[in-house]
Amino acid sequence: TEAAYSIQAEVTRSSLDENKHQVFTRMSLALSQLDSPGAMGIRALLKPRDQLFVKKIPNWNEKEFAEIVGEVNFPGTYPIFPGDTIKTLIDRAGGMNERADPSASIFLREALKKREAEQIDKLKKQLESDLGRMKLEATQNKSIDSQSVDKVGSSLLTEISGVAPTGRLVVDLPTILRGDSAIDIPLVKGDKLVIPRKSQEVMVVGEVQFPTSHVFNSTYGVFDYIGVSGGLSPKANEDYIYVIAANGAVKPTKKHWFRGNDPSINPGDTIVVPLDTYA
C-alpha cells in the first residue's frame, strides 16, 4: 500500500530441527533489492507457513482532518499533522473576525463523545440495578411507598436516557491565543472547533419566578440577575446555585450574603438555580 515501508520487511519462519521440534527464525528482507534487475523476487524467497510483515512508514499520516466553523475568516475542514494545535488551526483559518467571542468557544472531540456515551450507559445500568434493589426492599418494608420509588426511578431513567453525549472539552481559548502553549490542545482526527458570535444575553434558569434571558449588565452579579427574574421560588436550593460559563466551565456560587465571593458574570453565561429536593 501507499503507507508501506518499502525498504525493509520481516519474515518469521518455522521449521523442524534434528529432534523434530519446531523452531522459529526471523530474518530481514531488503524489499528494494528484491525488485532490482536480476533479483529472484520475494515469491521465490518465501516458504509455506512463513509470515511476512511489511512495516508502515514512520509517522505516516492517514489523511486526518479537523474542522473549524463560526466567526473565522476561512471556516472549513483542514488536513492536520502531528504538532498541529488549536492555535495553528485558527491561524490557518485566517484568524477570527470582529464578531467572534473566543471566550465562548466550543471544542468537540469524538473520543470524548464515545467515552461520555459509555459513562451514560454505565450510569443507566447502575440506576436500574439500584431501583430493582429499592423495589425489593419496598415490598419487604411496608413503611416505604413502592409506588413513589417506582415513579421517581422511572423519571430518573427517562432523564438519563434523554441525555446525549456531546464530546465537549472546556478550553481557555483567550489564554491560548495569547501564546500559552502549555494549555494549547494538540489536534486529533475529527476534532471540531466552533467560534460563536458575541452574545449580549445572560440566561437564568431553574427555580426562579420567571426563568428568562436578560441583556448583559456589567454592574450585575448573580443575585441581581435572579432578582430581575422575580427572585427565588419556594423550592429553590439557594446553597447550590451555580453558573455555566459560555465556554462550558461550571462556577459555583456562595449564598447571597457572601456576594463578594460570587463569580463574575459575562455575556453568554447561564445562572442555574437547582431544586431543593427536601423542600
Coordinates of C-alpha atoms in Angstrom, one line a residue:
T1 CA 0.0 0.0 0.0
E2 CA 1.0 3.7 -0.1
A3 CA 1.9 3.5 3.6
A4 CA 4.2 0.5 3.2
Y5 CA 7.9 0.9 4.3
S6 CA 9.3 -0.4 1.1
I7 CA 13.0 -0.5 2.2
Q8 CA 12.7 -3.4 4.7
A9 CA 10.3 -6.1 5.7
E10 CA 10.4 -9.0 8.1
V11 CA 9.9 -12.8 7.7
T12 CA 9.2 -15.2 10.5
R13 CA 9.7 -18.9 9.6
S14 CA 9.0 -22.1 11.4
S15 CA 10.8 -25.4 10.8
L16 CA 11.8 -28.7 12.5
D17 CA 15.2 -29.3 14.0
E18 CA 17.0 -32.6 14.0
N19 CA 14.9 -33.7 17.0
K20 CA 11.7 -32.9 15.2
H21 CA 11.0 -29.9 17.4
Q22 CA 9.5 -26.8 16.0
V23 CA 11.9 -23.8 15.9
F24 CA 11.4 -20.3 14.7
T25 CA 13.8 -18.0 12.8
R26 CA 13.4 -14.4 11.9
M27 CA 15.1 -12.5 9.0
S28 CA 15.0 -9.1 7.4
L29 CA 14.3 -8.6 3.7
A30 CA 15.5 -5.7 1.7
L31 CA 12.4 -5.1 -0.4
S32 CA 14.2 -2.5 -2.6
Q33 CA 16.8 -5.1 -3.7
L34 CA 14.2 -7.8 -4.4
D35 CA 12.8 -5.6 -7.2
S36 CA 16.1 -4.8 -8.8
P37 CA 17.0 -6.4 -12.2
G38 CA 18.2 -10.0 -11.9
A39 CA 16.8 -10.4 -8.3
M40 CA 14.9 -13.7 -7.6
G41 CA 11.9 -11.8 -6.2
I42 CA 10.1 -12.2 -2.9
R43 CA 7.9 -15.1 -4.0
A44 CA 10.9 -17.3 -4.5
L45 CA 12.2 -16.5 -1.0
L46 CA 9.0 -17.4 0.8
K47 CA 8.1 -20.9 2.0
P48 CA 4.9 -22.5 3.3
R49 CA 3.9 -21.2 6.8
D50 CA 6.1 -18.1 6.5
Q51 CA 4.7 -14.9 8.0
L52 CA 5.6 -11.8 6.1
F53 CA 5.3 -8.4 7.9
V54 CA 5.5 -5.3 5.9
K55 CA 6.1 -2.2 8.2
K56 CA 4.4 1.1 8.0
I57 CA 6.3 4.3 7.1
P58 CA 7.2 6.0 10.4
N59 CA 4.9 8.9 11.3
W60 CA 2.6 8.0 8.4
N61 CA -0.5 10.2 8.4
E62 CA -3.7 8.7 7.2
K63 CA -5.3 11.9 6.0
E64 CA -6.6 13.2 9.2
F65 CA -8.8 16.3 9.3
A66 CA -10.1 18.9 11.8
E67 CA -12.9 21.3 11.3
I68 CA -13.3 25.0 12.4
V69 CA -16.6 26.8 11.9
G70 CA -18.2 30.1 13.1
E71 CA -16.6 33.5 13.2
V72 CA -13.3 32.9 11.5
N73 CA -12.3 34.3 8.1
F74 CA -11.9 30.9 6.3
P75 CA -14.1 28.3 8.1
G76 CA -13.7 24.8 6.8
T77 CA -12.2 21.3 7.2
Y78 CA -8.4 21.3 7.3
P79 CA -5.9 18.5 7.0
I80 CA -3.8 18.1 10.2
F81 CA -0.5 16.7 11.0
P82 CA 1.4 15.8 14.2
G83 CA 2.1 19.0 16.1
D84 CA -1.0 20.9 14.9
T85 CA -2.9 22.6 17.7
I86 CA -6.0 24.8 18.2
K87 CA -4.0 27.9 17.7
T88 CA -2.4 26.7 14.5
L89 CA -5.9 25.8 13.2
I90 CA -7.2 29.3 13.9
D91 CA -4.2 30.8 12.2
R92 CA -4.7 28.7 9.1
A93 CA -8.4 29.8 9.1
G94 CA -7.2 33.4 8.8
G95 CA -7.9 34.3 12.4
M96 CA -11.2 35.4 14.0
N97 CA -13.3 38.3 12.7
E98 CA -14.6 41.2 14.8
R99 CA -17.8 39.4 15.6
A100 CA -16.1 36.4 17.3
D101 CA -16.3 35.6 21.0
P102 CA -13.3 33.4 21.8
S103 CA -14.3 33.0 25.5
A104 CA -17.5 31.2 24.3
S105 CA -15.7 28.7 22.0
I106 CA -16.9 25.1 21.8
F107 CA -14.3 22.4 21.2
L108 CA -15.7 18.9 20.3
R109 CA -13.8 15.6 20.2
E110 CA -15.1 12.3 19.0
A111 CA -13.2 10.2 21.5
L112 CA -14.7 12.1 24.4
K113 CA -18.2 11.7 22.9
K114 CA -17.7 7.9 22.9
R115 CA -16.5 7.9 26.5
E116 CA -19.4 10.0 27.6
A117 CA -21.8 7.6 25.9
E118 CA -20.2 4.7 27.7
Q119 CA -20.4 6.5 31.1
I120 CA -24.1 7.4 30.5
D121 CA -24.9 3.8 29.7
K122 CA -23.0 2.6 32.8
L123 CA -24.9 5.1 34.9
K124 CA -28.2 3.9 33.5
K125 CA -27.4 0.3 34.2
Q126 CA -26.3 1.2 37.8
L127 CA -29.5 3.1 38.3
E128 CA -31.6 0.2 37.0
S129 CA -29.8 -2.1 39.4
D130 CA -30.4 0.3 42.4
L131 CA -34.0 0.7 41.6
G132 CA -34.5 -3.0 41.4
R133 CA -33.0 -3.3 44.9
M134 CA -35.1 -0.5 46.2
K135 CA -38.3 -2.0 44.9
L136 CA -37.4 -5.3 46.5
E137 CA -36.8 -3.5 49.8
A138 CA -40.1 -1.7 49.4
T139 CA -42.1 -4.9 49.1
Q140 CA -40.5 -6.2 52.3
N141 CA -40.8 -2.9 54.2
K142 CA -44.3 -1.5 54.4
S143 CA -43.0 1.9 55.6
I144 CA -41.6 2.5 52.1
D145 CA -44.0 3.6 49.4
S146 CA -43.2 1.3 46.5
Q147 CA -45.3 3.5 44.1
S148 CA -43.2 6.6 44.9
V149 CA -40.0 4.6 44.4
D150 CA -41.2 3.4 41.0
K151 CA -42.3 6.9 40.0
V152 CA -39.1 8.6 40.9
G153 CA -37.0 5.9 39.4
S154 CA -38.9 6.0 36.1
S155 CA -38.4 9.7 36.0
L156 CA -34.7 9.5 36.6
L157 CA -34.3 6.8 33.9
T158 CA -36.2 8.9 31.4
E159 CA -33.9 11.8 32.1
I160 CA -30.7 9.8 31.8
S161 CA -32.0 8.2 28.6
G162 CA -32.6 11.6 27.1
V163 CA -29.0 12.8 27.8
A164 CA -27.0 12.9 24.6
P165 CA -23.2 12.8 24.7
T166 CA -21.5 15.9 23.2
G167 CA -17.8 15.2 23.5
R168 CA -17.2 18.8 24.6
L169 CA -13.8 19.7 26.1
V170 CA -13.7 23.0 28.0
V171 CA -10.8 25.1 26.7
D172 CA -9.5 28.6 27.7
L173 CA -9.2 29.9 24.1
P174 CA -8.3 33.6 25.1
T175 CA -5.3 32.3 27.0
I176 CA -4.3 30.0 24.2
L177 CA -4.5 32.9 21.7
R178 CA -2.2 34.9 24.0
G179 CA 0.5 32.3 23.3
D180 CA 0.3 30.0 26.3
S181 CA 1.4 26.8 24.6
A182 CA 1.1 24.8 27.9
I183 CA -2.7 24.7 27.6
D184 CA -2.9 24.6 23.8
I185 CA -4.6 21.4 22.7
P186 CA -2.9 19.1 20.0
L187 CA -5.4 18.2 17.4
V188 CA -6.6 14.7 16.6
K189 CA -8.7 13.3 13.8
G190 CA -12.3 14.5 13.9
D191 CA -11.8 17.5 16.2
K192 CA -14.2 20.4 15.7
L193 CA -13.8 24.0 17.0
V194 CA -16.8 26.3 17.0
I195 CA -16.2 30.1 17.4
P196 CA -19.6 31.7 18.1
R197 CA -20.7 35.2 17.6
K198 CA -20.5 37.6 20.6
S199 CA -23.6 37.3 22.8
Q200 CA -25.3 40.0 24.9
E201 CA -27.5 37.8 26.9
V202 CA -27.4 36.2 30.4
M203 CA -29.8 33.4 31.0
V204 CA -31.4 32.5 34.3
V205 CA -33.0 29.0 34.6
G206 CA -34.3 26.7 37.2
E207 CA -36.2 27.6 40.4
V208 CA -36.8 31.3 39.9
Q209 CA -40.2 33.0 39.5
F210 CA -39.7 33.9 35.8
P211 CA -36.8 32.0 34.0
T212 CA -35.7 34.1 31.1
S213 CA -32.7 35.9 29.5
H214 CA -31.5 39.4 30.2
V215 CA -29.3 41.8 28.4
F216 CA -25.9 41.8 30.0
N217 CA -25.3 44.4 32.6
S218 CA -21.7 44.8 33.7
T219 CA -22.8 46.1 37.2
Y220 CA -25.0 43.0 37.9
G221 CA -23.9 39.9 39.9
V222 CA -25.6 36.5 40.3
F223 CA -28.3 37.6 42.7
D224 CA -29.0 40.8 40.7
Y225 CA -30.0 38.7 37.7
I226 CA -32.0 36.4 39.9
G227 CA -33.8 39.5 41.3
V228 CA -34.8 40.7 37.9
S229 CA -36.1 37.2 37.2
G230 CA -38.6 37.6 40.0
G231 CA -36.4 36.1 42.8
L232 CA -36.1 32.6 44.0
S233 CA -39.1 30.2 44.1
P234 CA -40.1 28.5 47.4
K235 CA -38.4 25.3 46.2
A236 CA -35.0 26.8 45.2
N237 CA -31.8 25.4 46.7
E238 CA -30.0 28.6 47.5
D239 CA -26.9 26.9 48.7
Y240 CA -26.1 25.2 45.4
I241 CA -26.7 27.9 42.8
Y242 CA -24.0 27.8 40.0
V243 CA -23.0 29.5 36.8
I244 CA -22.3 27.8 33.5
A245 CA -19.8 30.0 31.6
A246 CA -20.2 30.5 27.9
N247 CA -17.2 28.1 27.3
G248 CA -18.9 25.3 29.3
A249 CA -17.0 25.7 32.6
V250 CA -19.0 25.5 35.8
K251 CA -18.5 28.0 38.5
P252 CA -20.2 27.6 42.0
T253 CA -21.5 30.5 43.9
K254 CA -21.9 31.3 47.6
K255 CA -25.1 32.3 49.5
H256 CA -26.4 35.8 48.9
W257 CA -24.7 37.3 52.0
F258 CA -21.3 36.4 50.5
R259 CA -21.9 38.2 47.2
G260 CA -18.3 39.4 47.1
N261 CA -17.2 35.8 46.6
D262 CA -19.6 35.1 43.7
P263 CA -18.1 34.5 40.2
S264 CA -18.3 37.4 37.8
I265 CA -21.0 37.1 35.1
N266 CA -20.1 37.5 31.5
P267 CA -22.2 37.6 28.3
G268 CA -23.4 34.2 27.3
D269 CA -23.3 32.8 30.9
T270 CA -26.2 30.8 32.4
I271 CA -27.2 31.0 36.0
V272 CA -28.8 27.8 37.3
V273 CA -30.9 27.7 40.4
P274 CA -31.4 24.0 41.3
L275 CA -34.4 22.4 43.0
D276 CA -34.3 21.7 46.8
T277 CA -35.4 18.1 46.9
Y278 CA -36.2 18.4 50.6
A279 CA -38.4 21.4 50.3

